Amino acid sequence: MKTQQSFMPGKVLIDKNTISRRVDEIAQEIANEYKGQDLVMLALLRGSFVFLADLIRSLFEHSMPLTVDFISVSSYGDSVVSSGSAVIEHSHKLKLKGRQVIIVDDILDTGTTLAAVKEHLLKEEPACIKTCVLLDKPARRNLPVTADIIGFTVENVFVVGYGLDYDDDYRYLPHIAELDGTKSND
Ligand code: IMP
Ligand code: MG
């Protein structure tokens, strides 16, 4: 049983139907680009699991077969502020050499995680690595990192739901909500 939360989900920023429509558009975009190619989707645990699950099933609807693997990267713990370093805790098993790779993550925030994962994967000499994030929060970027495919851009606010957590909670929400009390005025 959890003790009293200091933060709670507040305003719904992106509802589930809007997410679903956008995931389908992204799947269409990926299918158009990768049709007939050997595609590996590498999902970052744990925040991307809901997005990945919907995306790969939508890709099937667009006749795009693929292979999935996972990388676990250290998270925020019970903080809403990035630690500024990304530690790869468990790496993928699939061989990537010469293959088309898309890294899938829930949100691109400071850029630390995607930069570290991309550098880690490039050592395996894939044919091409692209990045796909459900959310982009450009206001907090401190590395020159951009994602190739972005679902939605969000303001400088901590968000939860659709796989994204605060202190391991709220991943189950079917929508993206703002975590009350985390909006920054800078
Ligand atoms: P970055 O390394 O700062 O870009 O952070 C990326 C990771 O931080 C994401 O994969 C998320 O797991 C987590 N994160 C960043 N912003 C949020 C947020 O607003 N809500 C929940 N998790 C977040
Ligand atoms: Mg994450």
PDB file of C-alpha atoms and ligand atoms in Angstrom:
ATOM      1  CA  MET A   1       0.000   0.000   0.000  1.00  0.00           C
ATOM      2  CA  LYS A   2       1.413   3.372  -1.045  1.00  0.00           C
ATOM      3  CA  THR A   3       1.578   6.249   1.361  1.00  0.00           C
ATOM      4  CA  GLN A   4      -0.119   9.520   0.481  1.00  0.00           C
ATOM      5  CA  GLN A   5       0.998  10.872  -2.937  1.00  0.00           C
ATOM      6  CA  SER A   6       2.388  14.359  -3.129  1.00  0.00           C
ATOM      7  CA  PHE A   7       1.471  14.581  -6.830  1.00  0.00           C
ATOM      8  CA  MET A   8      -1.697  13.403  -8.573  1.00  0.00           C
ATOM      9  CA  PRO A   9      -2.724  13.221 -12.241  1.00  0.00           C
ATOM     10  CA  GLY A  10      -4.633  16.351 -13.211  1.00  0.00           C
ATOM     11  CA  LYS A  11      -5.772  17.763 -16.550  1.00  0.00           C
ATOM     12  CA  VAL A  12      -6.019  15.312 -19.477  1.00  0.00           C
ATOM     13  CA  LEU A  13      -3.645  16.655 -22.132  1.00  0.00           C
ATOM     14  CA  ILE A  14      -4.147  13.977 -24.808  1.00  0.00           C
ATOM     15  CA  ASP A  15      -7.183  11.709 -24.717  1.00  0.00           C
ATOM     16  CA  LYS A  16      -7.130   8.050 -25.727  1.00  0.00           C
ATOM     17  CA  ASN A  17      -8.867   8.499 -29.097  1.00  0.00           C
ATOM     18  CA  THR A  18      -6.411  11.197 -30.114  1.00  0.00           C
ATOM     19  CA  ILE A  19      -3.514   8.921 -29.134  1.00  0.00           C
ATOM     20  CA  SER A  20      -5.004   6.025 -31.060  1.00  0.00           C
ATOM     21  CA  ARG A  21      -5.426   8.092 -34.254  1.00  0.00           C
ATOM     22  CA  ARG A  22      -1.867   9.391 -34.048  1.00  0.00           C
ATOM     23  CA  VAL A  23      -0.413   5.914 -33.398  1.00  0.00           C
ATOM     24  CA  ASP A  24      -2.167   4.730 -36.538  1.00  0.00           C
ATOM     25  CA  GLU A  25      -0.703   7.631 -38.564  1.00  0.00           C
ATOM     26  CA  ILE A  26       2.781   6.816 -37.255  1.00  0.00           C
ATOM     27  CA  ALA A  27       2.327   3.154 -38.193  1.00  0.00           C
ATOM     28  CA  GLN A  28       1.312   4.206 -41.703  1.00  0.00           C
ATOM     29  CA  GLU A  29       4.397   6.435 -41.954  1.00  0.00           C
ATOM     30  CA  ILE A  30       6.708   3.617 -40.784  1.00  0.00           C
ATOM     31  CA  ALA A  31       5.078   1.059 -43.082  1.00  0.00           C
ATOM     32  CA  ASN A  32       5.485   3.390 -46.074  1.00  0.00           C
ATOM     33  CA  GLU A  33       9.178   3.825 -45.345  1.00  0.00           C
ATOM     34  CA  TYR A  34      10.142   0.281 -44.308  1.00  0.00           C
ATOM     35  CA  LYS A  35       7.854  -1.988 -46.369  1.00  0.00           C
ATOM     36  CA  GLY A  36       9.829  -5.061 -47.484  1.00  0.00           C
ATOM     37  CA  GLN A  37      12.774  -4.354 -45.169  1.00  0.00           C
ATOM     38  CA  ASP A  38      14.105  -6.176 -42.109  1.00  0.00           C
ATOM     39  CA  LEU A  39      12.904  -3.866 -39.315  1.00  0.00           C
ATOM     40  CA  VAL A  40      13.846  -4.173 -35.635  1.00  0.00           C
ATOM     41  CA  MET A  41      11.995  -2.082 -33.060  1.00  0.00           C
ATOM     42  CA  LEU A  42      14.037  -1.557 -29.915  1.00  0.00           C
ATOM     43  CA  ALA A  43      11.823  -0.317 -27.126  1.00  0.00           C
ATOM     44  CA  LEU A  44      13.116   1.402 -24.023  1.00  0.00           C
ATOM     45  CA  LEU A  45      11.711  -0.045 -20.822  1.00  0.00           C
ATOM     46  CA  ARG A  46       9.642   0.638 -19.094  1.00  0.00           C
ATOM     47  CA  GLY A  47       7.819   3.758 -20.274  1.00  0.00           C
ATOM     48  CA  SER A  48       7.363   2.749 -23.929  1.00  0.00           C
ATOM     49  CA  PHE A  49       5.559  -0.559 -23.401  1.00  0.00           C
ATOM     50  CA  VAL A  50       2.010   0.682 -24.005  1.00  0.00           C
ATOM     51  CA  PHE A  51       2.987   2.784 -27.034  1.00  0.00           C
ATOM     52  CA  LEU A  52       4.972  -0.151 -28.473  1.00  0.00           C
ATOM     53  CA  ALA A  53       2.105  -2.590 -27.955  1.00  0.00           C
ATOM     54  CA  ASP A  54      -0.338  -0.363 -29.832  1.00  0.00           C
ATOM     55  CA  LEU A  55       2.189   0.613 -32.502  1.00  0.00           C
ATOM     56  CA  ILE A  56       3.233  -2.926 -33.487  1.00  0.00           C
ATOM     57  CA  ARG A  57      -0.383  -4.045 -33.758  1.00  0.00           C
ATOM     58  CA  SER A  58      -1.188  -1.042 -35.898  1.00  0.00           C
ATOM     59  CA  LEU A  59       1.866  -1.870 -38.018  1.00  0.00           C
ATOM     60  CA  PHE A  60       0.422  -5.350 -38.542  1.00  0.00           C
ATOM     61  CA  GLU A  61      -2.769  -3.708 -39.841  1.00  0.00           C
ATOM     62  CA  HIS A  62      -0.525  -1.844 -42.286  1.00  0.00           C
ATOM     63  CA  SER A  63       1.115  -5.160 -43.356  1.00  0.00           C
ATOM     64  CA  MET A  64       4.455  -4.318 -41.754  1.00  0.00           C
ATOM     65  CA  PRO A  65       6.090  -7.300 -40.035  1.00  0.00           C
ATOM     66  CA  LEU A  66       8.967  -6.583 -37.649  1.00  0.00           C
ATOM     67  CA  THR A  67      11.043  -7.899 -34.756  1.00  0.00           C
ATOM     68  CA  VAL A  68      10.930  -6.462 -31.241  1.00  0.00           C
ATOM     69  CA  ASP A  69      13.573  -6.288 -28.528  1.00  0.00           C
ATOM     70  CA  PHE A  70      14.029  -4.259 -25.359  1.00  0.00           C
ATOM     71  CA  ILE A  71      16.611  -2.155 -23.576  1.00  0.00           C
ATOM     72  CA  SER A  72      16.215  -1.146 -19.957  1.00  0.00           C
ATOM     73  CA  VAL A  73      17.539   2.278 -19.055  1.00  0.00           C
ATOM     74  CA  SER A  74      17.668   3.773 -15.560  1.00  0.00           C
ATOM     75  CA  SER A  75      14.669   5.910 -14.719  1.00  0.00           C
ATOM     76  CA  TYR A  76      13.767   8.932 -12.641  1.00  0.00           C
ATOM     77  CA  GLY A  77      12.860   6.928  -9.500  1.00  0.00           C
ATOM     78  CA  ASP A  78      10.505   9.037  -7.435  1.00  0.00           C
ATOM     79  CA  SER A  79      11.701  12.329  -8.901  1.00  0.00           C
ATOM     80  CA  VAL A  80      10.222  14.523 -11.623  1.00  0.00           C
ATOM     81  CA  VAL A  81      13.682  15.847 -12.500  1.00  0.00           C
ATOM     82  CA  SER A  82      16.087  13.945 -14.775  1.00  0.00           C
ATOM     83  CA  SER A  83      19.227  12.630 -13.105  1.00  0.00           C
ATOM     84  CA  GLY A  84      21.187  13.811 -16.164  1.00  0.00           C
ATOM     85  CA  SER A  85      22.751  10.401 -16.775  1.00  0.00           C
ATOM     86  CA  ALA A  86      21.366   7.299 -18.450  1.00  0.00           C
ATOM     87  CA  VAL A  87      22.571   3.878 -17.355  1.00  0.00           C
ATOM     88  CA  ILE A  88      21.831   0.877 -19.571  1.00  0.00           C
ATOM     89  CA  GLU A  89      20.731  -1.796 -17.103  1.00  0.00           C
ATOM     90  CA  HIS A  90      19.789  -4.579 -19.537  1.00  0.00           C
ATOM     91  CA  SER A  91      20.654  -4.610 -23.195  1.00  0.00           C
ATOM     92  CA  HIS A  92      18.888  -6.228 -26.150  1.00  0.00           C
ATOM     93  CA  LYS A  93      19.609  -9.768 -27.414  1.00  0.00           C
ATOM     94  CA  LEU A  94      19.007  -9.439 -31.170  1.00  0.00           C
ATOM     95  CA  LYS A  95      21.885  -8.920 -33.596  1.00  0.00           C
ATOM     96  CA  LEU A  96      21.610  -5.499 -35.235  1.00  0.00           C
ATOM     97  CA  LYS A  97      24.444  -5.479 -37.742  1.00  0.00           C
ATOM     98  CA  GLY A  98      23.202  -4.371 -41.162  1.00  0.00           C
ATOM     99  CA  ARG A  99      19.570  -4.104 -40.012  1.00  0.00           C
ATOM    100  CA  GLN A 100      17.047  -1.259 -39.961  1.00  0.00           C
ATOM    101  CA  VAL A 101      16.508  -0.188 -36.348  1.00  0.00           C
ATOM    102  CA  ILE A 102      13.913   2.094 -34.803  1.00  0.00           C
ATOM    103  CA  ILE A 103      14.377   3.027 -31.144  1.00  0.00           C
ATOM    104  CA  VAL A 104      10.972   3.502 -29.502  1.00  0.00           C
ATOM    105  CA  ASP A 105      10.596   5.601 -26.368  1.00  0.00           C
ATOM    106  CA  ASP A 106       7.783   7.211 -24.462  1.00  0.00           C
ATOM    107  CA  ILE A 107       9.165  10.742 -24.225  1.00  0.00           C
ATOM    108  CA  LEU A 108      12.177  12.735 -25.354  1.00  0.00           C
ATOM    109  CA  ASP A 109      12.973  15.097 -22.514  1.00  0.00           C
ATOM    110  CA  THR A 110      16.549  16.262 -21.821  1.00  0.00           C
ATOM    111  CA  GLY A 111      17.848  13.949 -24.566  1.00  0.00           C
ATOM    112  CA  THR A 112      20.233  12.059 -22.261  1.00  0.00           C
ATOM    113  CA  THR A 113      18.553   8.676 -22.689  1.00  0.00           C
ATOM    114  CA  LEU A 114      18.204   8.671 -26.477  1.00  0.00           C
ATOM    115  CA  ALA A 115      21.737   9.992 -26.984  1.00  0.00           C
ATOM    116  CA  ALA A 116      23.196   7.251 -24.753  1.00  0.00           C
ATOM    117  CA  VAL A 117      21.140   4.455 -26.331  1.00  0.00           C
ATOM    118  CA  LYS A 118      21.937   5.579 -29.869  1.00  0.00           C
ATOM    119  CA  GLU A 119      25.670   5.662 -29.110  1.00  0.00           C
ATOM    120  CA  HIS A 120      25.414   2.197 -27.511  1.00  0.00           C
ATOM    121  CA  LEU A 121      23.648   0.733 -30.577  1.00  0.00           C
ATOM    122  CA  LEU A 122      25.838   2.359 -33.220  1.00  0.00           C
ATOM    123  CA  LYS A 123      28.718   0.122 -32.047  1.00  0.00           C
ATOM    124  CA  GLU A 124      26.836  -2.804 -33.625  1.00  0.00           C
ATOM    125  CA  GLU A 125      26.837  -1.171 -37.058  1.00  0.00           C
ATOM    126  CA  PRO A 126      23.136  -1.334 -37.949  1.00  0.00           C
ATOM    127  CA  ALA A 127      22.275  -0.198 -41.490  1.00  0.00           C
ATOM    128  CA  CYS A 128      20.285   2.717 -40.072  1.00  0.00           C
ATOM    129  CA  ILE A 129      18.983   3.845 -36.679  1.00  0.00           C
ATOM    130  CA  LYS A 130      15.926   6.074 -36.363  1.00  0.00           C
ATOM    131  CA  THR A 131      14.083   7.209 -33.270  1.00  0.00           C
ATOM    132  CA  CYS A 132      10.356   7.271 -32.609  1.00  0.00           C
ATOM    133  CA  VAL A 133       8.896   8.888 -29.494  1.00  0.00           C
ATOM    134  CA  LEU A 134       5.283   9.310 -28.480  1.00  0.00           C
ATOM    135  CA  LEU A 135       6.016  12.657 -26.820  1.00  0.00           C
ATOM    136  CA  ASP A 136       8.584  15.380 -27.267  1.00  0.00           C
ATOM    137  CA  LYS A 137       9.268  17.974 -24.544  1.00  0.00           C
ATOM    138  CA  PRO A 138      11.714  20.294 -26.347  1.00  0.00           C
ATOM    139  CA  ALA A 139      11.752  22.923 -23.579  1.00  0.00           C
ATOM    140  CA  ARG A 140      13.967  20.752 -21.373  1.00  0.00           C
ATOM    141  CA  ARG A 141      16.498  19.581 -23.932  1.00  0.00           C
ATOM    142  CA  ASN A 142      20.123  19.884 -22.857  1.00  0.00           C
ATOM    143  CA  LEU A 143      21.673  17.830 -25.676  1.00  0.00           C
ATOM    144  CA  PRO A 144      21.221  18.445 -29.427  1.00  0.00           C
ATOM    145  CA  VAL A 145      18.956  15.409 -29.865  1.00  0.00           C
ATOM    146  CA  THR A 146      15.870  15.255 -32.074  1.00  0.00           C
ATOM    147  CA  ALA A 147      13.563  12.324 -32.814  1.00  0.00           C
ATOM    148  CA  ASP A 148      12.773  11.247 -36.380  1.00  0.00           C
ATOM    149  CA  ILE A 149       9.153  10.437 -35.592  1.00  0.00           C
ATOM    150  CA  ILE A 150       7.189  12.334 -32.913  1.00  0.00           C
ATOM    151  CA  GLY A 151       3.630  11.669 -31.807  1.00  0.00           C
ATOM    152  CA  PHE A 152       2.907  14.896 -29.937  1.00  0.00           C
ATOM    153  CA  THR A 153       4.863  17.845 -28.591  1.00  0.00           C
ATOM    154  CA  VAL A 154       4.125  18.722 -24.953  1.00  0.00           C
ATOM    155  CA  GLU A 155       4.858  21.745 -22.805  1.00  0.00           C
ATOM    156  CA  ASN A 156       7.311  21.812 -19.933  1.00  0.00           C
ATOM    157  CA  VAL A 157       5.169  19.793 -17.579  1.00  0.00           C
ATOM    158  CA  PHE A 158       5.600  16.296 -16.071  1.00  0.00           C
ATOM    159  CA  VAL A 159       3.135  13.920 -17.694  1.00  0.00           C
ATOM    160  CA  VAL A 160       1.815  10.485 -16.743  1.00  0.00           C
ATOM    161  CA  GLY A 161      -0.294   7.752 -18.310  1.00  0.00           C
ATOM    162  CA  TYR A 162      -0.174   5.523 -21.411  1.00  0.00           C
ATOM    163  CA  GLY A 163       2.967   3.872 -19.986  1.00  0.00           C
ATOM    164  CA  LEU A 164       4.546   6.964 -18.432  1.00  0.00           C
ATOM    165  CA  ASP A 165       4.890   6.896 -14.682  1.00  0.00           C
ATOM    166  CA  TYR A 166       5.539   9.006 -11.672  1.00  0.00           C
ATOM    167  CA  ASP A 167       7.206   6.907  -8.947  1.00  0.00           C
ATOM    168  CA  ASP A 168       5.991   3.716 -10.714  1.00  0.00           C
ATOM    169  CA  ASP A 169       2.374   4.815 -10.621  1.00  0.00           C
ATOM    170  CA  TYR A 170      -0.201   5.907 -13.237  1.00  0.00           C
ATOM    171  CA  ARG A 171       1.216   3.891 -16.174  1.00  0.00           C
ATOM    172  CA  TYR A 172      -2.242   2.325 -16.556  1.00  0.00           C
ATOM    173  CA  LEU A 173      -4.056   5.546 -17.503  1.00  0.00           C
ATOM    174  CA  PRO A 174      -5.360   5.273 -21.095  1.00  0.00           C
ATOM    175  CA  HIS A 175      -4.639   8.971 -21.709  1.00  0.00           C
ATOM    176  CA  ILE A 176      -1.779  11.413 -21.080  1.00  0.00           C
ATOM    177  CA  ALA A 177      -2.376  13.644 -18.057  1.00  0.00           C
ATOM    178  CA  GLU A 178      -0.454  16.466 -16.499  1.00  0.00           C
ATOM    179  CA  LEU A 179       0.909  15.666 -13.022  1.00  0.00           C
ATOM    180  CA  ASP A 180      -0.543  18.389 -10.842  1.00  0.00           C
ATOM    181  CA  GLY A 181       1.915  20.768  -9.251  1.00  0.00           C
ATOM    182  CA  THR A 182       4.757  20.235 -11.754  1.00  0.00           C
ATOM    183  CA  LYS A 183       4.188  23.055 -14.239  1.00  0.00           C
ATOM    184  CA  SER A 184       7.253  25.248 -14.621  1.00  0.00           C
ATOM    185  CA  ASN A 185       7.011  28.967 -15.314  1.00  0.00           C
ATOM    186  CA  ASP A 186      10.531  29.320 -16.707  1.00  0.00           C
TER     187      ASP A 186
HETATM  188  P1  IMP B   1      15.668  12.146 -20.942  1.00  0.00           P
HETATM  189  O1  IMP B   1      16.847  11.231 -20.825  1.00  0.00           O
HETATM  190  O2  IMP B   1      15.753  13.322 -20.007  1.00  0.00           O
HETATM  191  O3  IMP B   1      15.332  12.560 -22.360  1.00  0.00           O
HETATM  192  O4  IMP B   1      14.448  11.380 -20.360  1.00  0.00           O
HETATM  193  C1  IMP B   1      13.853  10.381 -21.000  1.00  0.00           C
HETATM  194  C2  IMP B   1      13.135   9.490 -20.007  1.00  0.00           C
HETATM  195  O5  IMP B   1      12.716  10.186 -18.829  1.00  0.00           O
HETATM  196  C3  IMP B   1      11.886   9.006 -20.662  1.00  0.00           C
HETATM  197  O6  IMP B   1      12.135   7.784 -21.312  1.00  0.00           O
HETATM  198  C4  IMP B   1      10.927   8.867 -19.507  1.00  0.00           C
HETATM  199  O7  IMP B   1      10.998   7.575 -18.973  1.00  0.00           O
HETATM  200  C5  IMP B   1      11.394   9.848 -18.468  1.00  0.00           C
HETATM  201  N1  IMP B   1      10.571  11.081 -18.497  1.00  0.00           N
HETATM  202  C6  IMP B   1      10.927  12.290 -18.973  1.00  0.00           C
HETATM  203  N2  IMP B   1       9.929  13.181 -18.855  1.00  0.00           N
HETATM  204  C7  IMP B   1       8.903  12.514 -18.298  1.00  0.00           C
HETATM  205  C8  IMP B   1       7.569  12.878 -17.935  1.00  0.00           C
HETATM  206  O8  IMP B   1       7.090  14.021 -18.118  1.00  0.00           O
HETATM  207  N3  IMP B   1       6.821  11.883 -17.392  1.00  0.00           N
HETATM  208  C9  IMP B   1       7.268  10.623 -17.180  1.00  0.00           C
HETATM  209  N4  IMP B   1       8.500  10.246 -17.514  1.00  0.00           N
HETATM  210  C10 IMP B   1       9.308  11.178 -18.051  1.00  0.00           C
HETATM  211 MG    MG B   2      11.723   6.010 -20.237  1.00  0.00          MG
END
